[in-house]
Amino acid sequence: EDKVVQSPLSLVVHEGDTVTLNCSYEVTNFRSLLWYKQEKKAPTFLFMLTSSGIEKKSGRLSSILDKKELFSILNITATQTGDSAIYLCAVVPSRDTGANSKLTFGKGITLSVRP
Amino acid sequence: KAGVTQTPRYLIKTRGQQVTLSCSPISGHRSVSWYQQTPGQGLQFLFEYFSETQRNKGNFPGRFSGRQFSNSRSEMNVSTLELGDSALYLCASSPGGAYSYEQYFGPGTRLTVT
C-alpha cells in the first residue's frame, strides 16, 4: 500500500523565519509528488514535482524532490502570518491507462506563523 | 472560470440516515475525485469518476457510493451513517487527460453525524 509521511506534524515559527517541511513516501511506480496548501477551505495547488533534483520555485516558496531517497522538501523563506496553514503532500502513482489516478496524501503539517 | 462547487456546505445528520453530496467540477473538466478528510486520518481517497464511469476506488465500505452525470457533475452517497463518517468531504476536478495530475479542490461539505 502506498504511504506518505510528513514531518513535523506541526510547527510554530515567528514571522521572518525560514521553515522546511518534509515529505517522505513509499509508492509503487511513482510518477509525481504534489504539494498543496490548505487554509480554512479547499487545498490549493502549490507544486508538482516529477524529476529529481530540479527545484520548483514560486516567490518565497520552493520545493525539491529526491527520487533516490524518496522524499521532498518544501521551503518557505521570510515567513508571514498568511503562510499559516496545513501543508499537504501527495504522491501520484504511474498509471497504465490514460486515466487519472488516485492520490495518496500525507496527514499534513500544520504551520503557525506568529507575528 | 468558476471553481469547483460543492453543496451543501454544511450538513447535520443522525446515525442510520443517508446523505447525498453534490460536486460541480470546473467547466471542461471530466474527472471528479472524492476525498474524506478527518483530523486523525488526513485526506483519504474515496473514488474517482471520469466520463460517468468509476475509474478508481479507495478502501471505503460499500456504504459509500457515487456517480457522475453526463455534464460531469458528481454525487456521493453515504448510506446508514455512522458517527465515524463525520468529516469534511472534498471533491476535486481535473481535466482527466493523460497528464492531468493537478487537481482543483472544492470548498468541501462538512458532515456531522450525531
mmCIF file of C-alpha atoms in Angstrom:
data_model
loop_
_atom_site.group_PDB
_atom_site.id
_atom_site.type_symbol
_atom_site.label_atom_id
_atom_site.label_comp_id
_atom_site.label_asym_id
_atom_site.label_seq_id
_atom_site.Cartn_x
_atom_site.Cartn_y
_atom_site.Cartn_z
ATOM 1 C CA GLU A 1 0.000 0.000 0.000
ATOM 2 C CA ASP A 2 1.259 3.467 -0.902
ATOM 3 C CA LYS A 3 2.393 5.523 2.062
ATOM 4 C CA VAL A 4 3.192 9.212 2.563
ATOM 5 C CA VAL A 5 4.654 10.532 5.805
ATOM 6 C CA GLN A 6 5.024 14.216 6.557
ATOM 7 C CA SER A 7 7.073 15.779 9.309
ATOM 8 C CA PRO A 8 6.925 17.523 11.605
ATOM 9 C CA LEU A 9 3.207 17.233 12.305
ATOM 10 C CA SER A 10 3.071 20.818 13.470
ATOM 11 C CA LEU A 11 5.379 23.773 13.659
ATOM 12 C CA VAL A 12 5.259 27.205 15.254
ATOM 13 C CA VAL A 13 7.603 29.910 13.980
ATOM 14 C CA HIS A 14 7.859 33.696 14.025
ATOM 15 C CA GLU A 15 7.486 35.983 11.076
ATOM 16 C CA GLY A 16 10.671 36.190 9.085
ATOM 17 C CA ASP A 17 11.840 32.678 9.951
ATOM 18 C CA THR A 18 12.632 30.087 7.294
ATOM 19 C CA VAL A 19 10.907 26.702 7.535
ATOM 20 C CA THR A 20 11.493 23.348 5.903
ATOM 21 C CA LEU A 21 8.643 20.868 5.637
ATOM 22 C CA ASN A 22 9.379 17.238 4.897
ATOM 23 C CA CYS A 23 7.527 14.598 2.940
ATOM 24 C CA SER A 24 8.735 11.027 2.504
ATOM 25 C CA TYR A 25 6.963 8.363 0.530
ATOM 26 C CA GLU A 26 6.786 4.717 -0.361
ATOM 27 C CA VAL A 27 4.857 4.079 -3.517
ATOM 28 C CA THR A 28 4.993 1.531 -6.263
ATOM 29 C CA ASN A 29 5.512 3.039 -9.677
ATOM 30 C CA PHE A 30 5.968 6.650 -8.601
ATOM 31 C CA ARG A 31 5.102 9.334 -11.105
ATOM 32 C CA SER A 32 4.817 12.706 -9.349
ATOM 33 C CA LEU A 33 4.602 14.408 -5.997
ATOM 34 C CA LEU A 34 2.268 17.316 -5.335
ATOM 35 C CA TRP A 35 2.268 19.961 -2.622
ATOM 36 C CA TYR A 36 -0.921 21.717 -1.512
ATOM 37 C CA LYS A 37 -1.667 24.492 0.966
ATOM 38 C CA GLN A 38 -4.899 24.237 2.924
ATOM 39 C CA GLU A 39 -6.205 27.161 4.893
ATOM 40 C CA LYS A 40 -9.763 27.077 6.117
ATOM 41 C CA LYS A 41 -11.234 25.695 2.963
ATOM 42 C CA ALA A 42 -10.078 23.771 -0.083
ATOM 43 C CA PRO A 43 -6.463 22.740 -0.604
ATOM 44 C CA THR A 44 -4.809 24.925 -3.220
ATOM 45 C CA PHE A 45 -2.148 23.588 -5.515
ATOM 46 C CA LEU A 46 1.445 24.724 -4.967
ATOM 47 C CA PHE A 47 3.867 22.497 -6.894
ATOM 48 C CA MET A 48 4.125 19.345 -8.909
ATOM 49 C CA LEU A 49 7.493 17.568 -8.863
ATOM 50 C CA THR A 50 8.350 14.800 -11.250
ATOM 51 C CA SER A 51 12.086 14.972 -11.818
ATOM 52 C CA SER A 52 14.712 14.551 -9.161
ATOM 53 C CA GLY A 53 16.924 17.491 -8.241
ATOM 54 C CA ILE A 54 15.003 20.186 -10.092
ATOM 55 C CA GLU A 55 13.819 22.925 -7.782
ATOM 56 C CA LYS A 56 10.408 24.451 -8.294
ATOM 57 C CA LYS A 57 10.074 27.994 -7.045
ATOM 58 C CA SER A 58 7.231 30.422 -6.547
ATOM 59 C CA GLY A 59 8.043 33.584 -4.647
ATOM 60 C CA ARG A 60 9.161 32.649 -1.146
ATOM 61 C CA LEU A 61 8.219 29.005 -1.600
ATOM 62 C CA SER A 62 10.407 26.387 -3.192
ATOM 63 C CA SER A 63 10.389 22.635 -3.356
ATOM 64 C CA ILE A 64 12.658 19.852 -4.485
ATOM 65 C CA LEU A 65 12.332 16.117 -4.962
ATOM 66 C CA ASP A 66 14.853 13.353 -4.303
ATOM 67 C CA LYS A 67 13.673 10.213 -6.060
ATOM 68 C CA LYS A 68 16.598 8.162 -4.843
ATOM 69 C CA GLU A 69 15.936 8.841 -1.169
ATOM 70 C CA LEU A 70 12.155 9.062 -1.720
ATOM 71 C CA PHE A 71 11.457 12.434 -0.186
ATOM 72 C CA SER A 72 10.611 16.009 -0.948
ATOM 73 C CA ILE A 73 11.002 19.234 0.983
ATOM 74 C CA LEU A 74 9.041 22.441 0.859
ATOM 75 C CA ASN A 75 10.902 25.555 1.949
ATOM 76 C CA ILE A 76 9.298 28.819 2.928
ATOM 77 C CA THR A 77 11.594 31.783 3.472
ATOM 78 C CA ALA A 78 10.764 35.030 5.272
ATOM 79 C CA THR A 79 7.542 33.527 6.600
ATOM 80 C CA GLN A 80 4.455 35.702 7.037
ATOM 81 C CA THR A 81 1.331 35.184 9.123
ATOM 82 C CA GLY A 82 -0.514 34.440 5.878
ATOM 83 C CA ASP A 83 1.606 31.319 5.483
ATOM 84 C CA SER A 84 -0.189 29.762 8.451
ATOM 85 C CA ALA A 85 -1.957 26.724 7.022
ATOM 86 C CA ILE A 86 -1.825 22.974 6.677
ATOM 87 C CA TYR A 87 0.654 21.850 4.034
ATOM 88 C CA LEU A 88 -0.194 18.595 2.331
ATOM 89 C CA CYS A 89 1.887 16.463 0.065
ATOM 90 C CA ALA A 90 0.502 13.750 -2.161
ATOM 91 C CA VAL A 91 2.010 11.176 -4.476
ATOM 92 C CA VAL A 92 0.697 10.197 -7.870
ATOM 93 C CA PRO A 93 1.419 6.646 -8.974
ATOM 94 C CA SER A 94 2.094 5.764 -12.582
ATOM 95 C CA ARG A 95 -0.873 4.625 -14.485
ATOM 96 C CA ASP A 96 -1.112 2.212 -17.288
ATOM 97 C CA THR A 97 -4.089 3.874 -18.889
ATOM 98 C CA GLY A 98 -4.761 7.419 -19.963
ATOM 99 C CA ALA A 99 -6.894 7.843 -16.905
ATOM 100 C CA ASN A 100 -6.302 9.942 -13.834
ATOM 101 C CA SER A 101 -5.141 8.070 -10.793
ATOM 102 C CA LYS A 102 -5.795 8.306 -7.108
ATOM 103 C CA LEU A 103 -3.584 10.492 -4.980
ATOM 104 C CA THR A 104 -2.240 9.291 -1.653
ATOM 105 C CA PHE A 105 -1.954 12.175 0.788
ATOM 106 C CA GLY A 106 0.148 12.608 3.897
ATOM 107 C CA LYS A 107 -1.613 13.764 7.054
ATOM 108 C CA GLY A 108 -0.336 17.281 6.618
ATOM 109 C CA ILE A 109 1.893 19.680 8.523
ATOM 110 C CA THR A 110 0.212 22.457 10.486
ATOM 111 C CA LEU A 111 2.314 25.590 10.271
ATOM 112 C CA SER A 112 1.586 28.531 12.559
ATOM 113 C CA VAL A 113 3.427 31.777 11.939
ATOM 114 C CA ARG A 114 3.318 34.186 14.887
ATOM 115 C CA PRO A 115 3.699 37.946 14.383
ATOM 116 C CA LYS B 1 -13.548 30.115 -14.961
ATOM 117 C CA ALA B 2 -15.690 29.286 -11.995
ATOM 118 C CA GLY B 3 -14.096 26.943 -9.497
ATOM 119 C CA VAL B 4 -15.301 23.651 -8.128
ATOM 120 C CA THR B 5 -18.530 23.996 -6.201
ATOM 121 C CA GLN B 6 -19.942 21.682 -3.586
ATOM 122 C CA THR B 7 -23.355 21.610 -1.996
ATOM 123 C CA PRO B 8 -24.396 21.695 0.700
ATOM 124 C CA ARG B 9 -21.541 23.279 2.636
ATOM 125 C CA TYR B 10 -22.722 22.013 5.999
ATOM 126 C CA LEU B 11 -24.912 19.107 6.943
ATOM 127 C CA ILE B 12 -26.039 17.522 10.185
ATOM 128 C CA LYS B 13 -27.499 14.030 10.101
ATOM 129 C CA THR B 14 -28.289 11.329 12.614
ATOM 130 C CA ARG B 15 -26.950 7.799 12.697
ATOM 131 C CA GLY B 16 -28.666 5.452 10.308
ATOM 132 C CA GLN B 17 -29.715 8.144 7.871
ATOM 133 C CA GLN B 18 -28.319 8.545 4.401
ATOM 134 C CA VAL B 19 -26.866 11.606 2.727
ATOM 135 C CA THR B 20 -26.131 12.802 -0.791
ATOM 136 C CA LEU B 21 -23.431 15.362 -1.529
ATOM 137 C CA SER B 22 -23.015 17.156 -4.820
ATOM 138 C CA CYS B 23 -19.982 18.425 -6.715
ATOM 139 C CA SER B 24 -19.826 20.525 -9.868
ATOM 140 C CA PRO B 25 -16.379 20.474 -11.475
ATOM 141 C CA ILE B 26 -14.654 23.259 -13.326
ATOM 142 C CA SER B 27 -16.149 23.683 -16.775
ATOM 143 C CA GLY B 28 -14.432 21.347 -19.210
ATOM 144 C CA HIS B 29 -13.056 19.038 -16.516
ATOM 145 C CA ARG B 30 -14.157 15.458 -16.918
ATOM 146 C CA SER B 31 -12.631 13.840 -13.853
ATOM 147 C CA VAL B 32 -14.046 14.190 -10.360
ATOM 148 C CA SER B 33 -12.430 12.645 -7.298
ATOM 149 C CA TRP B 34 -13.863 12.465 -3.806
ATOM 150 C CA TYR B 35 -11.914 12.556 -0.552
ATOM 151 C CA GLN B 36 -12.739 12.274 3.128
ATOM 152 C CA GLN B 37 -10.732 14.451 5.486
ATOM 153 C CA THR B 38 -10.612 13.852 9.245
ATOM 154 C CA PRO B 39 -8.127 15.112 11.835
ATOM 155 C CA GLY B 40 -6.923 11.604 12.606
ATOM 156 C CA GLN B 41 -6.639 10.132 9.117
ATOM 157 C CA GLY B 42 -5.988 13.164 6.971
ATOM 158 C CA LEU B 43 -7.196 13.182 3.378
ATOM 159 C CA GLN B 44 -8.269 9.772 2.165
ATOM 160 C CA PHE B 45 -9.274 8.928 -1.372
ATOM 161 C CA LEU B 46 -12.800 7.629 -1.836
ATOM 162 C CA PHE B 47 -13.243 7.256 -5.594
ATOM 163 C CA GLU B 48 -12.768 8.929 -8.934
ATOM 164 C CA TYR B 49 -15.177 9.274 -11.818
ATOM 165 C CA PHE B 50 -14.386 10.035 -15.424
ATOM 166 C CA SER B 51 -16.933 10.188 -18.219
ATOM 167 C CA GLU B 52 -19.638 8.749 -15.964
ATOM 168 C CA THR B 53 -17.528 5.704 -15.034
ATOM 169 C CA GLN B 54 -15.795 4.941 -11.780
ATOM 170 C CA ARG B 55 -12.110 4.592 -12.636
ATOM 171 C CA ASN B 56 -10.514 4.272 -9.215
ATOM 172 C CA LYS B 57 -11.741 3.344 -5.792
ATOM 173 C CA GLY B 58 -10.250 3.728 -2.330
ATOM 174 C CA ASN B 59 -10.632 1.454 0.675
ATOM 175 C CA PHE B 60 -14.019 2.503 1.963
ATOM 176 C CA PRO B 61 -17.022 0.272 2.680
ATOM 177 C CA GLY B 62 -19.831 -0.164 0.204
ATOM 178 C CA ARG B 63 -21.965 2.345 2.139
ATOM 179 C CA PHE B 64 -20.017 4.975 0.218
ATOM 180 C CA SER B 65 -21.032 5.239 -3.402
ATOM 181 C CA GLY B 66 -21.036 7.795 -6.130
ATOM 182 C CA ARG B 67 -21.996 8.575 -9.646
ATOM 183 C CA GLN B 68 -21.256 11.052 -12.366
ATOM 184 C CA PHE B 69 -23.646 12.597 -14.822
ATOM 185 C CA SER B 70 -23.152 13.415 -18.480
ATOM 186 C CA ASN B 71 -22.369 17.053 -17.612
ATOM 187 C CA SER B 72 -19.542 15.796 -15.320
ATOM 188 C CA ARG B 73 -21.349 16.797 -12.138
ATOM 189 C CA SER B 74 -20.927 14.136 -9.496
ATOM 190 C CA GLU B 75 -22.794 12.994 -6.427
ATOM 191 C CA MET B 76 -21.599 10.997 -3.488
ATOM 192 C CA ASN B 77 -23.951 8.998 -1.310
ATOM 193 C CA VAL B 78 -23.379 7.583 2.144
ATOM 194 C CA SER B 79 -25.980 5.198 3.464
ATOM 195 C CA THR B 80 -26.577 4.068 7.046
ATOM 196 C CA LEU B 81 -24.491 6.868 8.502
ATOM 197 C CA GLU B 82 -22.174 6.154 11.416
ATOM 198 C CA LEU B 83 -20.641 8.607 13.886
ATOM 199 C CA GLY B 84 -17.254 7.977 12.316
ATOM 200 C CA ASP B 85 -18.495 9.358 8.999
ATOM 201 C CA SER B 86 -18.329 12.865 10.447
ATOM 202 C CA ALA B 87 -15.739 14.581 8.286
ATOM 203 C CA LEU B 88 -15.031 17.165 5.646
ATOM 204 C CA TYR B 89 -15.813 15.703 2.233
ATOM 205 C CA LEU B 90 -13.842 17.274 -0.567
ATOM 206 C CA CYS B 91 -14.217 16.811 -4.254
ATOM 207 C CA ALA B 92 -11.554 17.695 -6.775
ATOM 208 C CA SER B 93 -11.755 18.061 -10.506
ATOM 209 C CA SER B 94 -9.152 17.746 -13.190
ATOM 210 C CA PRO B 95 -9.249 17.701 -16.965
ATOM 211 C CA GLY B 96 -8.818 13.936 -16.813
ATOM 212 C CA GLY B 97 -6.388 13.635 -19.676
ATOM 213 C CA ALA B 98 -3.191 11.647 -19.761
ATOM 214 C CA TYR B 99 -1.106 14.164 -17.805
ATOM 215 C CA SER B 100 -3.688 15.928 -15.701
ATOM 216 C CA TYR B 101 -2.368 15.144 -12.236
ATOM 217 C CA GLU B 102 -3.171 18.546 -10.837
ATOM 218 C CA GLN B 103 -6.479 18.506 -9.027
ATOM 219 C CA TYR B 104 -8.563 21.535 -8.095
ATOM 220 C CA PHE B 105 -10.461 21.194 -4.883
ATOM 221 C CA GLY B 106 -13.877 22.497 -3.939
ATOM 222 C CA PRO B 107 -14.596 24.087 -0.545
ATOM 223 C CA GLY B 108 -15.930 20.851 0.884
ATOM 224 C CA THR B 109 -19.056 19.689 2.673
ATOM 225 C CA ARG B 110 -18.762 19.473 6.440
ATOM 226 C CA LEU B 111 -20.851 16.474 7.533
ATOM 227 C CA THR B 112 -21.664 15.974 11.207
ATOM 228 C CA VAL B 113 -23.329 12.740 12.265
ATOM 229 C CA THR B 114 -24.991 12.747 15.690
#
